[in-house]
Short mmCIF file of C-alpha atoms in Angstrom, two decimals:
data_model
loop_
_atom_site.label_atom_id
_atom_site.label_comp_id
_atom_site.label_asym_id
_atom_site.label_seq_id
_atom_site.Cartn_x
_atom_site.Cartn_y
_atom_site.Cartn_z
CA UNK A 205 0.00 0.00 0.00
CA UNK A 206 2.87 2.53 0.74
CA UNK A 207 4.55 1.24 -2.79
CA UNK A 208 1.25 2.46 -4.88
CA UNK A 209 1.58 5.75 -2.64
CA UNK A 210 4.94 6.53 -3.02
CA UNK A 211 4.28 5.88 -6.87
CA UNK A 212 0.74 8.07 -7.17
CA UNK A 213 2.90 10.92 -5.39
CA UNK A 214 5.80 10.28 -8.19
CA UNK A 215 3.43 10.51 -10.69
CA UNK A 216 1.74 13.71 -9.18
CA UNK A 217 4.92 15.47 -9.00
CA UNK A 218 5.98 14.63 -12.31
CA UNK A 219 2.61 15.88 -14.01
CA UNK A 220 2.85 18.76 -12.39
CA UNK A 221 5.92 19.37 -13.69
CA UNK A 222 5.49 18.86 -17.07
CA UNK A 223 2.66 21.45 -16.74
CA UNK A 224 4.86 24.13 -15.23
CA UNK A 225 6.96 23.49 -18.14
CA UNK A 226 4.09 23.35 -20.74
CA UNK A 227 2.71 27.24 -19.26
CA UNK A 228 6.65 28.71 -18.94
CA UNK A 229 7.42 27.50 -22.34
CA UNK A 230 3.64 29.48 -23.45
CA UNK A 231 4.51 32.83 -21.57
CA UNK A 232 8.33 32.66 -23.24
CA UNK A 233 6.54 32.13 -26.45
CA UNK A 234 4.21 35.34 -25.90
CA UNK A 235 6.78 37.31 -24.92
CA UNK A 236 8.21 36.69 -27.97
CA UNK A 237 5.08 37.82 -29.87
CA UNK A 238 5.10 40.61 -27.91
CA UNK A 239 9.21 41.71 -28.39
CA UNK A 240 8.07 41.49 -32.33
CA UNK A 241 4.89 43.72 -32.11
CA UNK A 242 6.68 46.11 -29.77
CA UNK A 243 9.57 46.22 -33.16
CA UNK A 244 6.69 46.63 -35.19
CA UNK A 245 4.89 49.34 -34.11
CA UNK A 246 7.93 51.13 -33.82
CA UNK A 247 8.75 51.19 -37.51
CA UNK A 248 6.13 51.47 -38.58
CA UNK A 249 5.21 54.75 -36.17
CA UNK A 250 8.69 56.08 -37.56
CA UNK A 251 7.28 55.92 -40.80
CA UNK A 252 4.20 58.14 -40.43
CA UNK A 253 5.13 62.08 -41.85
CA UNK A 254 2.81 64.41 -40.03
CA UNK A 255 2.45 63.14 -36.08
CA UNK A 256 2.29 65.72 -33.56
CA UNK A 257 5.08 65.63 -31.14
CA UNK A 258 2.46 64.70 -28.31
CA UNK A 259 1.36 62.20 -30.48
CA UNK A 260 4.83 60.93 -30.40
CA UNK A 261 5.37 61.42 -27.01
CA UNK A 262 2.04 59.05 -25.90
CA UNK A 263 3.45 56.20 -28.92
CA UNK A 264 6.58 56.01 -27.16
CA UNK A 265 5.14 55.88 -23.73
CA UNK A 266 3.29 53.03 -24.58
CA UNK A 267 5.60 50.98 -26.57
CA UNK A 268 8.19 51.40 -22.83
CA UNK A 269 4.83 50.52 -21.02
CA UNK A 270 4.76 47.10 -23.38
CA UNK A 271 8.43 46.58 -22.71
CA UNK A 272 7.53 46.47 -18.98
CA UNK A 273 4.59 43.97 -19.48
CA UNK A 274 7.12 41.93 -21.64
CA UNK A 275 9.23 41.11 -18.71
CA UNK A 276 5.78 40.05 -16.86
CA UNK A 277 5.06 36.44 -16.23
CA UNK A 278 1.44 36.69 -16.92
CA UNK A 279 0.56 35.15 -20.27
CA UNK A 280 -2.99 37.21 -19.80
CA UNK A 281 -1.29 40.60 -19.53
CA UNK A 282 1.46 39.65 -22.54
CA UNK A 283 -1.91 38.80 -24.84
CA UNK A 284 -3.72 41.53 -23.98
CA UNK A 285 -0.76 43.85 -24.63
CA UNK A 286 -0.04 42.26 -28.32
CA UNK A 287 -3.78 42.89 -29.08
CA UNK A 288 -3.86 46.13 -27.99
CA UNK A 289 -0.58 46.93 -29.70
CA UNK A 290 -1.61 45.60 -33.22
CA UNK A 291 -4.17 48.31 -32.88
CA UNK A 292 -2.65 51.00 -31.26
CA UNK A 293 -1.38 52.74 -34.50
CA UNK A 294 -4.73 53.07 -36.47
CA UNK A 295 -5.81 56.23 -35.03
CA UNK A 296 -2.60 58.14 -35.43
CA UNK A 297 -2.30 56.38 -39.02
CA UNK A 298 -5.75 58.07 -39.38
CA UNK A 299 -4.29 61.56 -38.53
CA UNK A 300 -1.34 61.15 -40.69
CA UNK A 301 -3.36 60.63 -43.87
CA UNK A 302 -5.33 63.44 -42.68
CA UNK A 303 -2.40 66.06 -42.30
CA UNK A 304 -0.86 64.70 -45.35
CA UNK A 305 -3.68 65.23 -47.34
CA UNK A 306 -4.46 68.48 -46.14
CA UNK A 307 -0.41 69.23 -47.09
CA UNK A 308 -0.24 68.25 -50.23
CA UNK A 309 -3.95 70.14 -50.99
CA UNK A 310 -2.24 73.09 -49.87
CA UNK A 311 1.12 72.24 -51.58
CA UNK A 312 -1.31 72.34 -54.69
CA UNK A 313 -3.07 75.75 -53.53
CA UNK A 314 -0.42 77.80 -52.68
CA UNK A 315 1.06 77.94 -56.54
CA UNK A 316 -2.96 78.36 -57.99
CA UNK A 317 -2.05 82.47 -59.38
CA UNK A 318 -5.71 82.98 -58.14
CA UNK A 319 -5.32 83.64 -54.42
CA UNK A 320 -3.85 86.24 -52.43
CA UNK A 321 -0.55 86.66 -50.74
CA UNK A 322 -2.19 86.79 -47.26
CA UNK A 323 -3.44 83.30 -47.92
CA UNK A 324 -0.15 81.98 -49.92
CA UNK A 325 1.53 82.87 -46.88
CA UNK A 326 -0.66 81.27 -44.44
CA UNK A 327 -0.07 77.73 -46.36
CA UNK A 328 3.44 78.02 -46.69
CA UNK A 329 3.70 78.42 -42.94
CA UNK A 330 1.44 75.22 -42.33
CA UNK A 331 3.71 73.53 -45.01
CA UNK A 332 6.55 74.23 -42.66
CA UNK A 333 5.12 73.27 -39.65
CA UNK A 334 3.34 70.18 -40.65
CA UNK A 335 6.55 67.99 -39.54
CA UNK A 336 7.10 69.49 -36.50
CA UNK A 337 3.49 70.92 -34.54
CA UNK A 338 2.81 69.66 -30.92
CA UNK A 339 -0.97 69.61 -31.20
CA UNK A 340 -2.93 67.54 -33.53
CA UNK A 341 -6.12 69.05 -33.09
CA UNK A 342 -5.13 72.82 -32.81
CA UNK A 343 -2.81 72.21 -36.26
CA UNK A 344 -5.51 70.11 -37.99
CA UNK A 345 -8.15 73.27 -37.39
CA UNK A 346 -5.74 75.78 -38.84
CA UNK A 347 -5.29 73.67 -42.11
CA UNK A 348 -8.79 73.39 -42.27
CA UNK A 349 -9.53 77.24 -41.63
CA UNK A 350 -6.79 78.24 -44.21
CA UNK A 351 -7.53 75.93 -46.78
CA UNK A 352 -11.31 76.52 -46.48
CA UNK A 353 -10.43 80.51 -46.87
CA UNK A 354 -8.39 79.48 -49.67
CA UNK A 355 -11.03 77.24 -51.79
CA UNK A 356 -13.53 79.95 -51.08
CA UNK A 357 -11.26 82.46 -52.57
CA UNK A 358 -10.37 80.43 -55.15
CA UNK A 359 -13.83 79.65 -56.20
CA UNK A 360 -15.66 83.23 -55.83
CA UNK A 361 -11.91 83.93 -58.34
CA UNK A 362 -12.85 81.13 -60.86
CA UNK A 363 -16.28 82.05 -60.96
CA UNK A 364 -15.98 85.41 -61.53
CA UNK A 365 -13.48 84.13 -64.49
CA UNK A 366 -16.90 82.73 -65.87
CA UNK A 367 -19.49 85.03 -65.53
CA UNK A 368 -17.10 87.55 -67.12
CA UNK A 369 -16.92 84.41 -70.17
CA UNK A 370 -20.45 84.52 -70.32
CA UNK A 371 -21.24 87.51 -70.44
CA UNK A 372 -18.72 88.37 -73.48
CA UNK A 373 -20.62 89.48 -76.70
CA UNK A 374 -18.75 86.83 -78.59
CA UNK A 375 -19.21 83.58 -76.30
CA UNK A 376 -20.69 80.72 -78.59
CA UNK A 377 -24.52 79.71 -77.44
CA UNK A 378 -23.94 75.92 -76.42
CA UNK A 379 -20.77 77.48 -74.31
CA UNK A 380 -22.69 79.94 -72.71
CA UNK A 381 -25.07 77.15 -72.19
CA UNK A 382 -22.85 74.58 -70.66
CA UNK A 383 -20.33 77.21 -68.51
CA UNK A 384 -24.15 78.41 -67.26
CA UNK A 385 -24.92 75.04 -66.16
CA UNK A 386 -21.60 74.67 -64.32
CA UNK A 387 -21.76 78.06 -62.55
CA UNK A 388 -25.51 77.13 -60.82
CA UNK A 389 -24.24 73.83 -59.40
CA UNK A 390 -21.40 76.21 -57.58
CA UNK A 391 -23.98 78.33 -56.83
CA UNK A 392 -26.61 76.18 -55.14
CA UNK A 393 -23.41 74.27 -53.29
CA UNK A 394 -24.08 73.71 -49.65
CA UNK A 395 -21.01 74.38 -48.41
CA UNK A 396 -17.76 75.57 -49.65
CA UNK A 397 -15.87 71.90 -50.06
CA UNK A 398 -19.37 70.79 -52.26
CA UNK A 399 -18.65 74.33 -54.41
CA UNK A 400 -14.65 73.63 -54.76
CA UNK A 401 -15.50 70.09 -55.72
CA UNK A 402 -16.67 71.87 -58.89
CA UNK A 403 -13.76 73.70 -59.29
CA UNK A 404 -11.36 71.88 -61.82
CA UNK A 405 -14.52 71.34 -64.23
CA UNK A 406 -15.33 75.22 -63.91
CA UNK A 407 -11.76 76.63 -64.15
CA UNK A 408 -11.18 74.00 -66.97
CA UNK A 409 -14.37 74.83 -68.92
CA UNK A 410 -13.76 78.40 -68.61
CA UNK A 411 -10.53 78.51 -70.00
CA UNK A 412 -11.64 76.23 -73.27
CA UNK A 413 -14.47 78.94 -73.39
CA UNK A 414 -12.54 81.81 -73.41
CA UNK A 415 -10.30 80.12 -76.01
CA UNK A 416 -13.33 79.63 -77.98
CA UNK A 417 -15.01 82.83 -77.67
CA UNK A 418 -11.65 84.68 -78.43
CA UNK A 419 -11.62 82.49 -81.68
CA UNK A 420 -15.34 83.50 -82.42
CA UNK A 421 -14.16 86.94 -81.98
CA UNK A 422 -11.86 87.11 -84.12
CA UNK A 423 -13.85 85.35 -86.90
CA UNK A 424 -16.89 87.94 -86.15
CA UNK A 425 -14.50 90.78 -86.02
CA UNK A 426 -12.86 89.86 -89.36
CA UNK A 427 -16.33 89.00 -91.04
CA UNK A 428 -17.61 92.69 -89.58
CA UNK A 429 -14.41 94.18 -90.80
CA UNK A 430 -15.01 92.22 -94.43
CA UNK A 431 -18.28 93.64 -94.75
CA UNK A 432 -17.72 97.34 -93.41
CA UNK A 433 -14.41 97.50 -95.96
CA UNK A 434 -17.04 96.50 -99.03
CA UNK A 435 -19.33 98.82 -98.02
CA UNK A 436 -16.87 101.74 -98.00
CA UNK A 437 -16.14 99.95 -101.17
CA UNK A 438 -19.05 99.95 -102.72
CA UNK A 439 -20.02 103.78 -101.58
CA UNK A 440 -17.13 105.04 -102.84
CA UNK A 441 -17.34 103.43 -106.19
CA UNK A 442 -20.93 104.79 -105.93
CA UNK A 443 -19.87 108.18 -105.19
CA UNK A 444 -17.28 107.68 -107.94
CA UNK A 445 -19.85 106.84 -110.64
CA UNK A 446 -21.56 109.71 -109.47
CA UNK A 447 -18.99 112.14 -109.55
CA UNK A 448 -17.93 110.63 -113.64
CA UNK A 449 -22.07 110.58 -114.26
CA UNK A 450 -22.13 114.32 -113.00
CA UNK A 451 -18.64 114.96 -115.01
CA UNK A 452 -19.84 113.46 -117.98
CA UNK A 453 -23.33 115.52 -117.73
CA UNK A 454 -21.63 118.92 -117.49
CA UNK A 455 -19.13 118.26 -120.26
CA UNK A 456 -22.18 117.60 -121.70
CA UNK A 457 -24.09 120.67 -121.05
CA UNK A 458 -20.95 122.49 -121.33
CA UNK A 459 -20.31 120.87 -124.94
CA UNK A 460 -24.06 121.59 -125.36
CA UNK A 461 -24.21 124.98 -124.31
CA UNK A 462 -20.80 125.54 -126.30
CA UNK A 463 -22.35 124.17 -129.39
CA UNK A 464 -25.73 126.77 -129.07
CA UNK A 465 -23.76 129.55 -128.38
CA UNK A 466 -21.42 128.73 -131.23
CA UNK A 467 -25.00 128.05 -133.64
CA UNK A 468 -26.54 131.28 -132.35
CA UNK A 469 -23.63 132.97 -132.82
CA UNK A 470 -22.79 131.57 -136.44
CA UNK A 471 -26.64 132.07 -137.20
CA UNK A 472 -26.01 135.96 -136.02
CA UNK A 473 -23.02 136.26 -138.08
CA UNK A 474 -25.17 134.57 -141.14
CA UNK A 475 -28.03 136.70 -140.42
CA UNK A 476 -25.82 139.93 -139.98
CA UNK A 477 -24.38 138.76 -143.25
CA UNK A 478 -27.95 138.11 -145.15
CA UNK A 479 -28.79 141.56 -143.31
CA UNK A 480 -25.74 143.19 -144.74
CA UNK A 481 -26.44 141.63 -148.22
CA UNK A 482 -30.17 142.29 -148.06
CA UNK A 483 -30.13 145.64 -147.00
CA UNK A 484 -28.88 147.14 -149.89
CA UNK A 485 -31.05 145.94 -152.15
CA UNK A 486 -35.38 146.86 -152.54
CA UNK A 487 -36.02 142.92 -152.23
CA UNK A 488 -39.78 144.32 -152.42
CA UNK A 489 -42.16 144.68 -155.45
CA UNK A 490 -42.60 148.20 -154.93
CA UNK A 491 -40.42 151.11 -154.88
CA UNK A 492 -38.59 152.50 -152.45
CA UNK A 493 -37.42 156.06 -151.36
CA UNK A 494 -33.49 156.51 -150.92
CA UNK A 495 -32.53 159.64 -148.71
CA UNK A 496 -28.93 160.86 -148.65
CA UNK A 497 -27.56 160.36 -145.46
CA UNK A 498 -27.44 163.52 -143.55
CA UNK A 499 -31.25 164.13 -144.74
CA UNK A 500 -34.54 162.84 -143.67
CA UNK A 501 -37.81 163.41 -145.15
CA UNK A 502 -39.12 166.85 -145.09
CA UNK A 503 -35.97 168.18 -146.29
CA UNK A 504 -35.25 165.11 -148.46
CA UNK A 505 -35.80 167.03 -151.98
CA UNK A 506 -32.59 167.20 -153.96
CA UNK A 507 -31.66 164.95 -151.84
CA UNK A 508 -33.59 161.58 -152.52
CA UNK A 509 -34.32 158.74 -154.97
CA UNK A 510 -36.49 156.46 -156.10
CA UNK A 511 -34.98 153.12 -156.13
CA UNK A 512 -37.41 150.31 -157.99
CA UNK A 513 -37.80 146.81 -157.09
CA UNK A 514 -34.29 145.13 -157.34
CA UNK A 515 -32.78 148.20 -157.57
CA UNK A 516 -29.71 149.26 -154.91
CA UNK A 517 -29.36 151.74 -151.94
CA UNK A 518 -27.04 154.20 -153.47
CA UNK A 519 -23.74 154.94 -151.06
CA UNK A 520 -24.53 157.53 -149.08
CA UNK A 521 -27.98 156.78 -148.76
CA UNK A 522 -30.46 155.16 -146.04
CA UNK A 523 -33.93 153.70 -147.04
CA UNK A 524 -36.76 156.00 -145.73
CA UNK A 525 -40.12 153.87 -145.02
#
């Protein structure tokens, strides 16, 4: 009976041995696990760009608060730690894309020639201070606040850029149209990230308007200028056949005029001719009384003659009717 003691006891102690072994080898094991999640999260926290240096300062307070629980016994404490490590980074992973985001947004900005030098500034300085700010929140509201300042600038800028486009004499109808259409979604935006959403399409579409309308322009312009230059054309041809018409008509009259004063005046000199051959001679079928000059006819005796039909005025002498 003391033999099958003595061997239940040997037994016993051995069992419990090989279980003391069995839960030491488990809690070397997760301290392991935990050594390689502590490595972990600190390369991969090294890796994130835009952490704020109390953000920093609470990642590496709790990667020395794992290295403590590493050297614990407890295989409950070393698992809970390795969970909670693996998820330890996601928030500040969440703040990193966040910043960086907002960075390179205003790395974009800051070079757009449509804003102001108050607000170029004011992203330059976040640019410089996104690696190095001690305050997540407090930095994360002053990208916000500048690069909401600068997207409403930006937009009022670009939409002001259209309105000006469609309003131009020149702008081609399905253009006007179409830039319209654009500039009422901005419009009826809720807020100003729904309105700079529209942005690119606006600022794009303008530009290819303006482009356009310029073109149109310069097409209307040169069709105007076309059609003024062959009216001055045509009026002064018109004027010019005028001016021959009215040349023409008082050579004409002139040539005209010329011509009846040179008949009138060769019909005088023909009829002072006929006058000066006809007046010498009694051309009627009577006779006719010739008076010495000098003498009329009272005192025409001695002095007078009677000249028969056909007959000739005598020098000297003057017919007397």
């Amino acid at each position: 009976m003391n033999k099958k003691i003595r061997n239940l006891l040997a037994a016993t102690v051995m069992f419990s041995g090989l279980v003391t072994f069995g839960c030491a080898n488990d809690v070397k094991s997760f301290q392991t696990d935990l050594s390689k999640q502590i490595e972990t999260v600190d390369k991969q926290y090294k890796k994130l760009d835009y952490l704020s240096t109390d953000d920093q300062t609470t990642l590496k307070k709790e990667l020395e608060n794992s290295k403590e629980v590493e050297k614990s016994g407890s295989r409950s404490d070393l698992e809970d730690e390795i969970s909670h490590l693996k998820k330890i980074l996601t928030p500040f992973e969440s703040k990193d894309r966040k910043i960086a985001g907002e960075i390179t947004t205003a790395g974009e900005l800051r070079y757009n020639a449509a804003i102001d030098t108050t607000n170029k500034e004011k992203l330059t300085d976040l640019i410089a201070k996104s690696r190095d700010f001690s305050d997540y929140e407090s930095f994360e509201q002053a990208c916000q606040t500048a690069l909401t300042q600068t997207k409403k600038q930006l937009v009022e800028a670009v939409s002001n850029q259209a309105n000006a486009a469609i309003g131009s004499t020149y702008i081609p109808q399905t253009d006007k149209v179409d830039l319209t259409a654009i500039l009422e979604k901005v419009k009826k935006a809720e807020n100003i990230t729904i309105a700079y959403s529209y942005l690119s399409n606006l600022q794009t579409t303008t530009s290819q308007v303006v482009l356009r309308t310029k073109a149109n322009e310069s097409k209307i312009k040169a069709t105007e200028a076309k059609a003024e230059a062959d009216k001055k054309a045509a009026q002064a041809a018109a004027e010019k056949a005028k001016a021959d018409a009215d040349r023409v008509a008082q050579e004409q009259a002139q040539a005209a005029q010329a011509a009846q004063a040179a008949q009138a005046a060769q019909a005088a000199q023909a009829a002072q001719a006929a006058a000066g051959t006809s007046g010498s001679i009694n051309n009627t079928n009577h006779t006719k009384w010739a008076v010495e000059d000098g003498y009329n006819w009272h005192n025409r005796k001695g002095h007078s003659r009677i000249i028969p039909p056909g007959g000739s005025l005598p020098p000297g002498y003057h017919w007397q009717v």
